[in-house]
């Protein structure tokens, strides 16, 4: 490849790979010290003890975060220009660019994917710990406090994975390629979004050293106002992550609106790009409500506000409304890109046009529209006024209509197709089956009477694992197996991939189907101990969960195997797919396309009259191989 | 095409029949309240509705995977593609209409029809039960009977009961699985739930008869549980009579000196207690501080703990500290959480 810019030599080959991260950390620590000292000075001036952990830490972090970004290089170019220093913008261009601040959307995509797959495996390991704990009924393995903390950590880490792995990772890498663009609209902002993630991880791990957070990922006050100080770190982490999500969503919107190649009309936009588009509106519009809710909790703790303190006129229910005003739409931030990947893979591997493409797009936009008016179904038993129950029951059931359109597109696409059952296709079919169960069990939770019985029970746990693992995680692995040859230029082992799929699919269903029964049996969620009568079922669930966990061993082996020198090379278009990313080399060149492509027809017209989706003017199709 | 449609329809009907047959096995445990029965009815309706929806998708998936699979790699020239169906015609319109009708007319039906009954609050119930949740226990008060207990909740069968629920600290959840319903206990708010008990039951033989906190409330959330007994009216009256005559409260240790002290606004009610030597002592400690952790413990002058300390828990809560007989002298009692401000002397003479 001829993608190495001249600046690489200027950096010199001896540059240490982690120097930018180390500089960021040093700046961050220095910033923290300055912020904490400022807080101490203010407190002293006010006549108080200089050290109050939560106040000093919060102010310290508020300085540490921009200092970390400064150190990692977000404002390097501006700072150098401002100070009259020579501007060296490109950063490293060899493998070290994966550990540095770079502008290439493909590098940032890989950074997201590797970070969040690693986070997924770690949070999955925590799930194994939880299942070991739950094999005995009395909660003696971890004890209550540790169990609550591990459970909260598993929850928030998996939420982060589900929000950012597909959208941040594959959205970043492939949306520009799919729409025929050279990069996203704001590359610098894109990198900033990614580099906001490491502080989130550091805070969450660090929170365990300060008592952790035993209020779960939902952080309901007043509990979250009066528990250990780890809660402050949790709030700061999630607020930071939300900022990353908002900026990422804004970037995708502008990119898809402004940077589509000539001929890439809205009616020809690949379905994955459509799903990212709908997802981005939700991320942009709603994430701020999560930040608002968590900031109110934070202020109650460090500034003495009383948003949720009843004795001073506060209202604990206020939090639940504001929190779910984001956190229900967040479900669609997770699963919309999953739907997009699933439909994308289904159509390529069925060798058929995507069935009812426009209706599927309408489904995405319908989900986007309805996502903001269903939040109170999380509050059916929270003590909200009874008049609110019926309207939210209806809006929640309504959302099954656009979701049904996505289902129609999936089923219509495989119907009468020529199904090529390679690993990505298996995972895409897994999305359809698993999300189906997630959707149908959702009907029972949208219905107020049945929800009153099932709310906060293991039925809910099983339900949302079916929607999120079904709608996002299966799609994540479909995306990994589908696009990995393109990203790495190498081909993984099909056999290991199939073993991964079948172990994961069977282990997943064998884990979560019995979990519905655990819920019917009256086991409430988030408990470290439970009634001994339910122990047999829980042991079954745990053993099956270990099979689910073991399914990721062949995955890791497969991925590590790609690093071998002897790993088979991938051709430019191993799946004979029509979309644009497959018309360039594997991996794609730095500038994505040697010339800007011209889009001629619909991306999925397999067997249709148009022979191709797009052309690269002046470039022979063979050259891409 | 027609052959495939007929085949998949047959498969769908077959799977649906199997699914309907399976619904004879009860998933929800038998309800012990009238509203539990309403909920079970709504559940059954939705279950029957979801069977054909589920089997339709499974039939199409299974049939397609088995019937339309190919082994070969697709050709680069586009030959060997599947059927050229775009889905722009009547199929999506029909699908949209059917799913809309399902959602708007049928799926909402059990909810909207049962909801007025489920949410109704009885203004003149046979029994009012006041429930106070706090980390991590329940206080049950029967206002009409001037009776209060933290050990179990006893209810008469075949009577209408209204629970007036609140929390003294964080959000908790009031859930008796046998009754089918739950509602959160929210600080600063009284939430209500009305049911009519329909069957007798006892936690010792059926774990569904328990008052379980259903909303994560920190530390000991999992064990924030109170046994529930639903008994006949006669048994209930007998229990009330026995309780009022001093049943449930801890019987004092024979011959012990009884002291009492309370905590309010992070201060003890006194900084000096007195007791005779060579007799056991019980200190009744009434922590009245809502939402504040306290306990009480007695130390030697040198700092060694005497006996046990009471557990550190959030107020309001009543605790009893039992001490063996002490020799004459001056001892220190304090709250381990506030050792500098909540401290006093225990004189043994």
PDB file of C-alpha atoms in Angstrom, chain A residues 144-145 148 151 214-216 218 220-224 226 310 316-317 320 348 350-359 380-383 386 389-391 393-394 397-398 400-401 404-405 407-408 411-412 414-422 429 432-433 436-437 440 443-444 447-457 459 517 519-534 573-576 602 604-609, chain B residues 1 4-5 8 27-29 38-39 42-44 46-47 49-50 53-54 56-58 60-61 63-65 68-78 80-89 91-93 95-96 99-101 103-104 107-112 114-115 118-119 135 168-171 175 177 180-184 186-189 191 203 207-208 210 212-223 225 290-293 314:
ATOM      1  CA  UNK A 144     -23.945  -8.778  49.179  1.00  0.00           C
ATOM      2  CA  UNK A 145     -21.777  -5.724  48.770  1.00  0.00           C
ATOM      3  CA  UNK A 148     -24.007  -5.596  43.990  1.00  0.00           C
ATOM      4  CA  UNK A 151     -23.498  -6.637  39.008  1.00  0.00           C
ATOM      5  CA  UNK A 214     -24.224  -0.545  44.682  1.00  0.00           C
ATOM      6  CA  UNK A 215     -27.126   1.217  42.964  1.00  0.00           C
ATOM      7  CA  UNK A 216     -26.788  -0.674  39.681  1.00  0.00           C
ATOM      8  CA  UNK A 218     -29.686   2.804  36.776  1.00  0.00           C
ATOM      9  CA  UNK A 220     -31.785   5.551  41.317  1.00  0.00           C
ATOM     10  CA  UNK A 221     -31.698   8.217  44.023  1.00  0.00           C
ATOM     11  CA  UNK A 222     -31.968   8.610  46.974  1.00  0.00           C
ATOM     12  CA  UNK A 223     -29.780   5.483  47.112  1.00  0.00           C
ATOM     13  CA  UNK A 224     -27.276   6.963  44.661  1.00  0.00           C
ATOM     14  CA  UNK A 226     -26.220   8.423  49.948  1.00  0.00           C
ATOM     15  CA  UNK A 310     -37.707  14.631  50.119  1.00  0.00           C
ATOM     16  CA  UNK A 316     -37.090  10.881  43.758  1.00  0.00           C
ATOM     17  CA  UNK A 317     -39.498  10.017  40.930  1.00  0.00           C
ATOM     18  CA  UNK A 320     -36.681   8.045  37.032  1.00  0.00           C
ATOM     19  CA  UNK A 348     -25.855 -10.136   0.618  1.00  0.00           C
ATOM     20  CA  UNK A 350     -29.421 -14.411   0.351  1.00  0.00           C
ATOM     21  CA  UNK A 351     -28.352 -13.040  -3.057  1.00  0.00           C
ATOM     22  CA  UNK A 352     -31.609 -11.131  -3.238  1.00  0.00           C
ATOM     23  CA  UNK A 353     -32.691  -7.489  -3.129  1.00  0.00           C
ATOM     24  CA  UNK A 354     -33.413  -6.326   0.394  1.00  0.00           C
ATOM     25  CA  UNK A 355     -37.128  -7.012   0.756  1.00  0.00           C
ATOM     26  CA  UNK A 356     -39.317  -3.944   1.284  1.00  0.00           C
ATOM     27  CA  UNK A 357     -36.277  -1.666   1.617  1.00  0.00           C
ATOM     28  CA  UNK A 358     -38.348   1.506   1.931  1.00  0.00           C
ATOM     29  CA  UNK A 359     -40.588  -0.057   4.548  1.00  0.00           C
ATOM     30  CA  UNK A 380     -45.511   1.298  35.647  1.00  0.00           C
ATOM     31  CA  UNK A 381     -44.959   0.178  39.242  1.00  0.00           C
ATOM     32  CA  UNK A 382     -42.930   3.181  40.367  1.00  0.00           C
ATOM     33  CA  UNK A 383     -45.879   5.038  41.852  1.00  0.00           C
ATOM     34  CA  UNK A 386     -52.671   6.036  37.389  1.00  0.00           C
ATOM     35  CA  UNK A 389     -50.562   4.021  32.707  1.00  0.00           C
ATOM     36  CA  UNK A 390     -52.928   3.570  29.758  1.00  0.00           C
ATOM     37  CA  UNK A 391     -51.300   6.098  27.367  1.00  0.00           C
ATOM     38  CA  UNK A 393     -49.256   1.107  27.492  1.00  0.00           C
ATOM     39  CA  UNK A 394     -50.580   2.095  24.067  1.00  0.00           C
ATOM     40  CA  UNK A 397     -47.358  -1.526  22.064  1.00  0.00           C
ATOM     41  CA  UNK A 398     -47.261   0.823  19.044  1.00  0.00           C
ATOM     42  CA  UNK A 400     -44.023  -3.135  17.706  1.00  0.00           C
ATOM     43  CA  UNK A 401     -45.356  -1.833  14.372  1.00  0.00           C
ATOM     44  CA  UNK A 404     -42.423  -5.507  12.736  1.00  0.00           C
ATOM     45  CA  UNK A 405     -41.462  -3.805   9.461  1.00  0.00           C
ATOM     46  CA  UNK A 407     -38.837  -8.188  10.819  1.00  0.00           C
ATOM     47  CA  UNK A 408     -40.746  -8.226   7.530  1.00  0.00           C
ATOM     48  CA  UNK A 411     -38.069 -12.591   6.498  1.00  0.00           C
ATOM     49  CA  UNK A 412     -38.917 -11.353   3.005  1.00  0.00           C
ATOM     50  CA  UNK A 414     -34.400 -14.761   3.007  1.00  0.00           C
ATOM     51  CA  UNK A 415     -37.647 -16.018   1.428  1.00  0.00           C
ATOM     52  CA  UNK A 416     -36.871 -17.672  -1.940  1.00  0.00           C
ATOM     53  CA  UNK A 417     -33.256 -16.542  -1.681  1.00  0.00           C
ATOM     54  CA  UNK A 418     -30.138 -18.602  -2.175  1.00  0.00           C
ATOM     55  CA  UNK A 419     -28.925 -18.676   1.390  1.00  0.00           C
ATOM     56  CA  UNK A 420     -25.164 -18.931   1.717  1.00  0.00           C
ATOM     57  CA  UNK A 421     -24.781 -19.995   5.343  1.00  0.00           C
ATOM     58  CA  UNK A 422     -21.367 -18.588   6.160  1.00  0.00           C
ATOM     59  CA  UNK A 429     -30.193 -15.211  11.386  1.00  0.00           C
ATOM     60  CA  UNK A 432     -33.771 -12.423  13.864  1.00  0.00           C
ATOM     61  CA  UNK A 433     -34.546 -15.376  16.115  1.00  0.00           C
ATOM     62  CA  UNK A 436     -38.051 -12.136  18.074  1.00  0.00           C
ATOM     63  CA  UNK A 437     -38.121 -13.617  21.577  1.00  0.00           C
ATOM     64  CA  UNK A 440     -42.566 -10.932  22.075  1.00  0.00           C
ATOM     65  CA  UNK A 443     -45.393  -7.332  24.938  1.00  0.00           C
ATOM     66  CA  UNK A 444     -45.912  -8.781  28.415  1.00  0.00           C
ATOM     67  CA  UNK A 447     -48.996  -4.518  29.231  1.00  0.00           C
ATOM     68  CA  UNK A 448     -49.551  -2.923  32.635  1.00  0.00           C
ATOM     69  CA  UNK A 449     -51.325  -5.819  34.410  1.00  0.00           C
ATOM     70  CA  UNK A 450     -48.796  -8.468  33.424  1.00  0.00           C
ATOM     71  CA  UNK A 451     -45.982  -6.007  34.026  1.00  0.00           C
ATOM     72  CA  UNK A 452     -47.131  -5.629  37.622  1.00  0.00           C
ATOM     73  CA  UNK A 453     -46.417  -9.313  38.089  1.00  0.00           C
ATOM     74  CA  UNK A 454     -43.223  -9.515  36.054  1.00  0.00           C
ATOM     75  CA  UNK A 455     -41.585  -6.125  36.667  1.00  0.00           C
ATOM     76  CA  UNK A 456     -38.232  -6.276  38.470  1.00  0.00           C
ATOM     77  CA  UNK A 457     -38.227 -10.067  38.232  1.00  0.00           C
ATOM     78  CA  UNK A 459     -38.395 -12.297  33.498  1.00  0.00           C
ATOM     79  CA  UNK A 517     -38.997 -19.577  34.468  1.00  0.00           C
ATOM     80  CA  UNK A 519     -38.816 -14.986  36.945  1.00  0.00           C
ATOM     81  CA  UNK A 520     -42.178 -16.755  36.994  1.00  0.00           C
ATOM     82  CA  UNK A 521     -40.962 -18.534  40.121  1.00  0.00           C
ATOM     83  CA  UNK A 522     -40.852 -15.185  41.909  1.00  0.00           C
ATOM     84  CA  UNK A 523     -37.146 -14.401  41.882  1.00  0.00           C
ATOM     85  CA  UNK A 524     -36.548 -10.687  41.799  1.00  0.00           C
ATOM     86  CA  UNK A 525     -33.643  -9.232  39.916  1.00  0.00           C
ATOM     87  CA  UNK A 526     -30.413  -7.810  41.363  1.00  0.00           C
ATOM     88  CA  UNK A 527     -30.346 -10.066  44.409  1.00  0.00           C
ATOM     89  CA  UNK A 528     -27.267 -11.661  45.900  1.00  0.00           C
ATOM     90  CA  UNK A 529     -29.307 -14.409  47.549  1.00  0.00           C
ATOM     91  CA  UNK A 530     -32.632 -16.016  46.782  1.00  0.00           C
ATOM     92  CA  UNK A 531     -35.168 -18.607  47.861  1.00  0.00           C
ATOM     93  CA  UNK A 532     -33.598 -22.094  48.063  1.00  0.00           C
ATOM     94  CA  UNK A 533     -36.529 -23.501  46.070  1.00  0.00           C
ATOM     95  CA  UNK A 534     -35.115 -21.789  42.975  1.00  0.00           C
ATOM     96  CA  UNK A 573     -14.602  -8.992  -2.343  1.00  0.00           C
ATOM     97  CA  UNK A 574     -14.800 -12.449  -0.754  1.00  0.00           C
ATOM     98  CA  UNK A 575     -18.608 -12.353  -0.501  1.00  0.00           C
ATOM     99  CA  UNK A 576     -19.228 -11.026  -4.021  1.00  0.00           C
ATOM    100  CA  UNK A 602     -29.604   0.359  -5.684  1.00  0.00           C
ATOM    101  CA  UNK A 604     -28.932  -4.727  -3.233  1.00  0.00           C
ATOM    102  CA  UNK A 605     -30.222  -5.452  -6.760  1.00  0.00           C
ATOM    103  CA  UNK A 606     -28.896  -8.997  -6.858  1.00  0.00           C
ATOM    104  CA  UNK A 607     -30.208 -10.560 -10.051  1.00  0.00           C
ATOM    105  CA  UNK A 608     -31.708  -7.226 -11.071  1.00  0.00           C
ATOM    106  CA  UNK A 609     -31.180  -5.347 -14.326  1.00  0.00           C
TER     107      UNK A 609
ATOM    108  CA  UNK B   1     -43.636 -20.013  -5.072  1.00  0.00           C
ATOM    109  CA  UNK B   4     -43.321 -22.900  -0.808  1.00  0.00           C
ATOM    110  CA  UNK B   5     -46.151 -20.773   0.564  1.00  0.00           C
ATOM    111  CA  UNK B   8     -44.541 -22.909   5.137  1.00  0.00           C
ATOM    112  CA  UNK B  27     -46.142 -20.545  33.771  1.00  0.00           C
ATOM    113  CA  UNK B  28     -47.345 -18.061  36.363  1.00  0.00           C
ATOM    114  CA  UNK B  29     -47.792 -19.570  39.823  1.00  0.00           C
ATOM    115  CA  UNK B  38     -56.970 -10.726  36.604  1.00  0.00           C
ATOM    116  CA  UNK B  39     -53.278 -10.609  35.812  1.00  0.00           C
ATOM    117  CA  UNK B  42     -54.266 -11.004  30.841  1.00  0.00           C
ATOM    118  CA  UNK B  43     -51.111 -13.113  30.781  1.00  0.00           C
ATOM    119  CA  UNK B  44     -52.945 -16.036  29.231  1.00  0.00           C
ATOM    120  CA  UNK B  46     -51.126 -12.411  25.552  1.00  0.00           C
ATOM    121  CA  UNK B  47     -49.545 -15.860  25.645  1.00  0.00           C
ATOM    122  CA  UNK B  49     -51.663 -14.189  21.020  1.00  0.00           C
ATOM    123  CA  UNK B  50     -47.901 -14.508  20.944  1.00  0.00           C
ATOM    124  CA  UNK B  53     -46.721 -14.623  15.985  1.00  0.00           C
ATOM    125  CA  UNK B  54     -43.704 -16.518  17.265  1.00  0.00           C
ATOM    126  CA  UNK B  56     -44.938 -17.627  12.041  1.00  0.00           C
ATOM    127  CA  UNK B  57     -41.447 -16.163  12.185  1.00  0.00           C
ATOM    128  CA  UNK B  58     -39.912 -19.461  13.261  1.00  0.00           C
ATOM    129  CA  UNK B  60     -40.420 -18.868   7.781  1.00  0.00           C
ATOM    130  CA  UNK B  61     -36.905 -18.886   9.271  1.00  0.00           C
ATOM    131  CA  UNK B  63     -38.200 -23.354   6.197  1.00  0.00           C
ATOM    132  CA  UNK B  64     -35.995 -20.816   4.431  1.00  0.00           C
ATOM    133  CA  UNK B  65     -32.799 -22.032   6.035  1.00  0.00           C
ATOM    134  CA  UNK B  68     -33.233 -22.268   0.276  1.00  0.00           C
ATOM    135  CA  UNK B  69     -29.681 -22.933   1.409  1.00  0.00           C
ATOM    136  CA  UNK B  70     -26.899 -23.296  -1.118  1.00  0.00           C
ATOM    137  CA  UNK B  71     -23.360 -24.447  -0.624  1.00  0.00           C
ATOM    138  CA  UNK B  72     -21.551 -22.806  -3.487  1.00  0.00           C
ATOM    139  CA  UNK B  73     -19.957 -19.387  -3.499  1.00  0.00           C
ATOM    140  CA  UNK B  74     -22.076 -16.857  -5.396  1.00  0.00           C
ATOM    141  CA  UNK B  75     -20.859 -15.898  -8.839  1.00  0.00           C
ATOM    142  CA  UNK B  76     -19.283 -12.514  -9.419  1.00  0.00           C
ATOM    143  CA  UNK B  77     -21.451 -11.842 -12.463  1.00  0.00           C
ATOM    144  CA  UNK B  78     -24.678 -11.851 -10.470  1.00  0.00           C
ATOM    145  CA  UNK B  80     -27.281 -17.602  -9.378  1.00  0.00           C
ATOM    146  CA  UNK B  81     -29.117 -14.952  -7.390  1.00  0.00           C
ATOM    147  CA  UNK B  82     -32.308 -15.581  -5.477  1.00  0.00           C
ATOM    148  CA  UNK B  83     -35.747 -14.671  -6.709  1.00  0.00           C
ATOM    149  CA  UNK B  84     -35.999 -11.036  -7.811  1.00  0.00           C
ATOM    150  CA  UNK B  85     -38.602  -9.902  -5.266  1.00  0.00           C
ATOM    151  CA  UNK B  86     -38.454  -6.296  -4.146  1.00  0.00           C
ATOM    152  CA  UNK B  87     -41.342  -6.245  -1.702  1.00  0.00           C
ATOM    153  CA  UNK B  88     -42.880  -3.075  -3.098  1.00  0.00           C
ATOM    154  CA  UNK B  89     -46.350  -4.458  -3.668  1.00  0.00           C
ATOM    155  CA  UNK B  91     -47.232  -7.727   0.898  1.00  0.00           C
ATOM    156  CA  UNK B  92     -45.746  -4.891   2.990  1.00  0.00           C
ATOM    157  CA  UNK B  93     -49.069  -3.046   2.968  1.00  0.00           C
ATOM    158  CA  UNK B  95     -48.145  -6.785   6.815  1.00  0.00           C
ATOM    159  CA  UNK B  96     -48.315  -3.203   8.034  1.00  0.00           C
ATOM    160  CA  UNK B  99     -49.438  -5.721  12.602  1.00  0.00           C
ATOM    161  CA  UNK B 100     -51.062  -2.334  13.215  1.00  0.00           C
ATOM    162  CA  UNK B 101     -54.384  -4.002  13.885  1.00  0.00           C
ATOM    163  CA  UNK B 103     -50.958  -3.783  18.145  1.00  0.00           C
ATOM    164  CA  UNK B 104     -53.771  -1.244  18.289  1.00  0.00           C
ATOM    165  CA  UNK B 107     -52.340  -6.386  22.061  1.00  0.00           C
ATOM    166  CA  UNK B 108     -53.653  -3.440  24.061  1.00  0.00           C
ATOM    167  CA  UNK B 109     -56.964  -5.163  24.823  1.00  0.00           C
ATOM    168  CA  UNK B 110     -56.159  -7.099  28.014  1.00  0.00           C
ATOM    169  CA  UNK B 111     -54.200  -4.188  29.419  1.00  0.00           C
ATOM    170  CA  UNK B 112     -56.811  -1.536  28.782  1.00  0.00           C
ATOM    171  CA  UNK B 114     -58.031  -5.017  33.119  1.00  0.00           C
ATOM    172  CA  UNK B 115     -56.293  -1.762  33.992  1.00  0.00           C
ATOM    173  CA  UNK B 118     -56.094  -3.477  38.639  1.00  0.00           C
ATOM    174  CA  UNK B 119     -55.360   0.152  39.427  1.00  0.00           C
ATOM    175  CA  UNK B 135     -32.887  -0.183  54.651  1.00  0.00           C
ATOM    176  CA  UNK B 168     -38.261   6.150  55.029  1.00  0.00           C
ATOM    177  CA  UNK B 169     -35.022   6.344  53.053  1.00  0.00           C
ATOM    178  CA  UNK B 170     -34.432   5.115  49.484  1.00  0.00           C
ATOM    179  CA  UNK B 171     -36.759   3.652  46.863  1.00  0.00           C
ATOM    180  CA  UNK B 175     -43.860  -7.233  46.219  1.00  0.00           C
ATOM    181  CA  UNK B 177     -45.182 -12.765  44.588  1.00  0.00           C
ATOM    182  CA  UNK B 180     -49.129 -11.052  41.654  1.00  0.00           C
ATOM    183  CA  UNK B 181     -48.739  -7.296  42.010  1.00  0.00           C
ATOM    184  CA  UNK B 182     -46.055  -4.942  43.099  1.00  0.00           C
ATOM    185  CA  UNK B 183     -45.584  -1.234  43.582  1.00  0.00           C
ATOM    186  CA  UNK B 184     -42.617   0.808  44.673  1.00  0.00           C
ATOM    187  CA  UNK B 186     -41.061   5.886  47.470  1.00  0.00           C
ATOM    188  CA  UNK B 187     -39.801   8.314  50.106  1.00  0.00           C
ATOM    189  CA  UNK B 188     -42.108  11.305  50.463  1.00  0.00           C
ATOM    190  CA  UNK B 189     -44.964   9.528  48.716  1.00  0.00           C
ATOM    191  CA  UNK B 191     -48.350   4.520  47.083  1.00  0.00           C
ATOM    192  CA  UNK B 203     -44.131 -18.562  53.837  1.00  0.00           C
ATOM    193  CA  UNK B 207     -41.909 -19.086  49.382  1.00  0.00           C
ATOM    194  CA  UNK B 208     -44.252 -17.026  47.188  1.00  0.00           C
ATOM    195  CA  UNK B 210     -43.165 -13.324  51.263  1.00  0.00           C
ATOM    196  CA  UNK B 212     -39.833  -9.051  49.049  1.00  0.00           C
ATOM    197  CA  UNK B 213     -38.135  -5.761  48.240  1.00  0.00           C
ATOM    198  CA  UNK B 214     -38.176  -5.628  44.443  1.00  0.00           C
ATOM    199  CA  UNK B 215     -36.250  -2.408  43.866  1.00  0.00           C
ATOM    200  CA  UNK B 216     -32.459  -2.401  44.319  1.00  0.00           C
ATOM    201  CA  UNK B 217     -31.837  -0.563  47.579  1.00  0.00           C
ATOM    202  CA  UNK B 218     -28.171  -1.236  48.307  1.00  0.00           C
ATOM    203  CA  UNK B 219     -26.392  -3.561  50.717  1.00  0.00           C
ATOM    204  CA  UNK B 220     -28.843  -6.095  52.068  1.00  0.00           C
ATOM    205  CA  UNK B 221     -31.495  -5.634  49.349  1.00  0.00           C
ATOM    206  CA  UNK B 222     -31.665  -9.372  48.673  1.00  0.00           C
ATOM    207  CA  UNK B 223     -32.595 -10.267  52.232  1.00  0.00           C
ATOM    208  CA  UNK B 225     -37.819  -9.924  53.103  1.00  0.00           C
ATOM    209  CA  UNK B 290     -34.391   9.017  59.656  1.00  0.00           C
ATOM    210  CA  UNK B 291     -31.775   7.947  57.171  1.00  0.00           C
ATOM    211  CA  UNK B 292     -28.796   8.068  59.540  1.00  0.00           C
ATOM    212  CA  UNK B 293     -26.591   5.155  60.480  1.00  0.00           C
ATOM    213  CA  UNK B 314     -30.102   3.301  59.242  1.00  0.00           C
TER     214      UNK B 314
END
